[in-house]
Tab-separated table of C-alpha atoms in Angstrom:
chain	number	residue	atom	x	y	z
A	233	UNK	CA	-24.440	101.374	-16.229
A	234	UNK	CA	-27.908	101.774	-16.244
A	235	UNK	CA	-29.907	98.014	-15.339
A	236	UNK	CA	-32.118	97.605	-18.456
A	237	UNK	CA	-29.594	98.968	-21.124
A	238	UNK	CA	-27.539	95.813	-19.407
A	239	UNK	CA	-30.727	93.675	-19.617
A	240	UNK	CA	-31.325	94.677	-23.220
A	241	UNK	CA	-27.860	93.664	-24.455
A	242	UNK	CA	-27.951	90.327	-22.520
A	243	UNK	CA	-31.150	90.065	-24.628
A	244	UNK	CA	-28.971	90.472	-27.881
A	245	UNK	CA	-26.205	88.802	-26.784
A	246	UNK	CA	-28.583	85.391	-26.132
A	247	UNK	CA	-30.931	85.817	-29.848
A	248	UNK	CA	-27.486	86.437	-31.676
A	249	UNK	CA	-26.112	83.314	-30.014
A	250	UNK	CA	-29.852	81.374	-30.493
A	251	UNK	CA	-29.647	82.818	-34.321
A	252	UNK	CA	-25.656	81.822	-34.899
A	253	UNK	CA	-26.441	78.345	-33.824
A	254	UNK	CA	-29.390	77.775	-35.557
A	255	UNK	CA	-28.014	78.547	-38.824
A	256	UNK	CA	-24.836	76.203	-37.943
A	257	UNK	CA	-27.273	72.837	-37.174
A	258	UNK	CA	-28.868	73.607	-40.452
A	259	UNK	CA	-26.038	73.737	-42.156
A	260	UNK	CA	-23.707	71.239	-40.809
A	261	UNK	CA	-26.253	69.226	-39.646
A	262	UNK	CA	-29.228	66.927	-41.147
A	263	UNK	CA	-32.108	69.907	-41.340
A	264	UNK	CA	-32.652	71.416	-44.471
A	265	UNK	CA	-33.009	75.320	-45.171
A	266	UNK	CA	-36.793	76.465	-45.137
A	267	UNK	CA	-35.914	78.150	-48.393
A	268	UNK	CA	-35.356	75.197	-50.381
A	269	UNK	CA	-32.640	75.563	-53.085
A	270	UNK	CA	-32.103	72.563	-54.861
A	271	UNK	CA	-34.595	69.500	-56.470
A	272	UNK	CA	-34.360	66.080	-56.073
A	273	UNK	CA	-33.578	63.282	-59.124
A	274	UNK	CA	-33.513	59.255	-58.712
A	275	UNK	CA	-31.049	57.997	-60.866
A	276	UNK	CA	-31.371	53.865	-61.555
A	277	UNK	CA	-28.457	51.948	-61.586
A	278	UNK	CA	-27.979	48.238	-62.559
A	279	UNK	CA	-25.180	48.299	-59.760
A	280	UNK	CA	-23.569	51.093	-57.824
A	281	UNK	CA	-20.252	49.614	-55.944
A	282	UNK	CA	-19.180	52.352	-53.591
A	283	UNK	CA	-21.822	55.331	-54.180
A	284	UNK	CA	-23.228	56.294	-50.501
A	285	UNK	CA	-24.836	59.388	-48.766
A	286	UNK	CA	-22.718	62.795	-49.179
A	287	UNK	CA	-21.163	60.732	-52.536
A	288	UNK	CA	-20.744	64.136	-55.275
A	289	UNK	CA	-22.384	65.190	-57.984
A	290	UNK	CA	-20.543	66.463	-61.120
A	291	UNK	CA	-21.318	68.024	-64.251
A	292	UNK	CA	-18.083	69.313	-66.202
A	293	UNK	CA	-15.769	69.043	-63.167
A	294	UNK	CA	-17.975	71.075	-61.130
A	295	UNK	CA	-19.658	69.741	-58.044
A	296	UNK	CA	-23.405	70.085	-58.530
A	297	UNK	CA	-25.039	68.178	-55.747
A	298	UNK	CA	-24.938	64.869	-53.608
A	299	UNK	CA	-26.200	61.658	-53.046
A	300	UNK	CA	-28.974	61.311	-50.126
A	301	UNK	CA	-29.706	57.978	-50.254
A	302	UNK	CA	-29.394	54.507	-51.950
A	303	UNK	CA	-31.507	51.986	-52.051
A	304	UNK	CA	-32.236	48.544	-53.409
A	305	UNK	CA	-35.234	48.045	-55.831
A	306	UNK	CA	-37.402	44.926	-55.666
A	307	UNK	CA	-36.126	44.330	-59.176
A	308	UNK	CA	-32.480	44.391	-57.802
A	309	UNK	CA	-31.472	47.488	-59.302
A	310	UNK	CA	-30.060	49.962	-57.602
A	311	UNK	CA	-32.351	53.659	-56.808
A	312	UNK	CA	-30.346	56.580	-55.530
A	313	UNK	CA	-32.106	59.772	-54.760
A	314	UNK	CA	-29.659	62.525	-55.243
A	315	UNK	CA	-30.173	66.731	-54.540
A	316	UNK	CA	-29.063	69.130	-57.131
A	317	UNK	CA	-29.195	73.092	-56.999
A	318	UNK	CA	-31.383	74.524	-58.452
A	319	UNK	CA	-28.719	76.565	-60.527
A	320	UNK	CA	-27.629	73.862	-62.204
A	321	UNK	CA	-30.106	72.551	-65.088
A	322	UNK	CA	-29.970	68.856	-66.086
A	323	UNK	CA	-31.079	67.496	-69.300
A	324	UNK	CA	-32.650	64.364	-70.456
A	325	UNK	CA	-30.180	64.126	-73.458
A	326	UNK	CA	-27.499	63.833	-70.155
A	327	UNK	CA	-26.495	60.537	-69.146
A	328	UNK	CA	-25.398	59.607	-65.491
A	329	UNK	CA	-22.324	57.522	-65.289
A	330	UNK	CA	-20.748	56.536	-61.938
A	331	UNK	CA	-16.774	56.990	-62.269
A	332	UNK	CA	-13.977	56.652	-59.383
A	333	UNK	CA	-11.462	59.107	-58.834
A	334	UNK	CA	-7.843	58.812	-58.330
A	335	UNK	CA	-7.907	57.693	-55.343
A	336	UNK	CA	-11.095	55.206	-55.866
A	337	UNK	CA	-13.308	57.141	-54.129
A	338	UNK	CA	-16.759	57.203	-56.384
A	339	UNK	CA	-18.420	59.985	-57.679
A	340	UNK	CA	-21.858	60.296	-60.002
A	341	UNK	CA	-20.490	62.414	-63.778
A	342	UNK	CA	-23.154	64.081	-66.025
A	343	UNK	CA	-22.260	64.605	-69.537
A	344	UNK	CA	-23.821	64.559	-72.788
A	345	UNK	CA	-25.540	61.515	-74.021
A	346	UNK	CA	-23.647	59.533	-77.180
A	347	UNK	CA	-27.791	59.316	-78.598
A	348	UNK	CA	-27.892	62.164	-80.999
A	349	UNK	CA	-32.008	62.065	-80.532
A	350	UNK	CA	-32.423	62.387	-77.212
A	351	UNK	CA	-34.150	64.655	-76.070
A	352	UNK	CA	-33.133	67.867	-74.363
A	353	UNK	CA	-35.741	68.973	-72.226
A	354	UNK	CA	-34.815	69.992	-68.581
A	355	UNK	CA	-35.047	67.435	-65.799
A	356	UNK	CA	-37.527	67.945	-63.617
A	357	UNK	CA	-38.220	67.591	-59.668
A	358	UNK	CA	-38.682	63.842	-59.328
A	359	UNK	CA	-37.832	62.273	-62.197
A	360	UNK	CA	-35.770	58.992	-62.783
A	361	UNK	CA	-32.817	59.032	-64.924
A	362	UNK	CA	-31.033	55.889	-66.012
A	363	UNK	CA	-27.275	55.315	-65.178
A	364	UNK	CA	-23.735	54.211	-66.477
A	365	UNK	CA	-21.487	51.650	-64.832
A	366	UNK	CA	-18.388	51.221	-67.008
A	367	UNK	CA	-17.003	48.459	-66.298
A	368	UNK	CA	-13.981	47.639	-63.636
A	369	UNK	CA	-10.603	48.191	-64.656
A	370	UNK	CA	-9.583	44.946	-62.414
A	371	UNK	CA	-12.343	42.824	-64.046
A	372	UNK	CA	-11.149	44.089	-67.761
A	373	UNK	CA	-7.674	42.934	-66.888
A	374	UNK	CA	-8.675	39.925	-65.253
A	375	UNK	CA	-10.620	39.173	-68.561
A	376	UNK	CA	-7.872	40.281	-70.720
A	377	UNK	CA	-5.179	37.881	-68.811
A	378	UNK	CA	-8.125	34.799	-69.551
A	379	UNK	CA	-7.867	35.350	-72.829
A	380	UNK	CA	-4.308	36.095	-73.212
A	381	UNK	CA	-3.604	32.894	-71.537
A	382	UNK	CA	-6.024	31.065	-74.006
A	383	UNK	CA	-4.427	32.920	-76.868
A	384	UNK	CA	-0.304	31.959	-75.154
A	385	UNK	CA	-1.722	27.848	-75.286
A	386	UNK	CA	-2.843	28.471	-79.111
A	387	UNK	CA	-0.080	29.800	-80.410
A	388	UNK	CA	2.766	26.944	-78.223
A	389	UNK	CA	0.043	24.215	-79.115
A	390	UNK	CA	0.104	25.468	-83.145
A	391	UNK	CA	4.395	25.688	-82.826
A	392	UNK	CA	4.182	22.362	-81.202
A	393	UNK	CA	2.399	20.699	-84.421
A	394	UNK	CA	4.576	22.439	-86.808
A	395	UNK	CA	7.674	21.517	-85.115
A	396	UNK	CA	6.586	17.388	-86.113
């Protein structure tokens, strides 16, 4: 074989390999794509138990983006700056509310705000949204057995007195 036909597919052979691992640090590493595909929100939360880096995104069951960081405000709320692609459009008159799936594992849900007037306009590149924490099933039910202790004493104390 003739030396610089061997030369020139060496050459290949080392750019495909430079090119093939290149694309695989960007994506399954922490670089982003030059190209730039999605947008970043901040979406305030009075408390986020559980949300994280890599935490998903949904709107309608459908995975839209993730969570890159969280961070505690100076007023003790709770910031987290999330990426969305770009071909998914947000709205204002979309609330955020943090849910947990079967397993407990927390996820951010977008869906359509219960304020008839708000407005509709896309969300744009930067801007804060405000979130939804329902609140825990545990701390409902530890409420719930409070009060349905409370209501067991009423009811034994009011058969007591008309017992007499």
């Amino acid at each position: 074989m003739d030396e610089r036909l061997m030369q020139f597919r060496i050459g290949v052979m080392v750019l495909a390999s430079i090119m093939i691992a290149a694309i695989l640090v960007v994506t399954f590493g922490e670089w982003r794509w030059p190209f730039p595909s999605e947008y970043t929100i901040y979406i305030k939360f009075a408390e986020a138990p559980g949300v994280a880096e890599r935490t998903p995104l949904r709107k309608s069951g459908i995975v839209i983006g993730r969570v890159t960081e969280v961070k505690l405000t100076p007023e003790g709320e709770v910031l987290v700056t999330a990426r969305i692609e770009r071909r998914y459009l947000l709205r204002r008159n979309e609330v955020c509310r943090l849910n947990r799936a079967i397993l407990g594992d927390p996820m951010l849900e977008f869906a359509r705000s219960p304020d008839p007037n708000a407005p509709s306009d896309p969300v744009r590149e930067g801007d804060v949204m405000q979130g939804i924490v329902p609140p825990d099933p545990i701390v409902v039910f530890t409420n719930l057995q409070d009060r349905l202790v409370t209501a067991i004493d009423s009811v034994t104390k009011t058969s007591d007195e008309l017992g007499r």
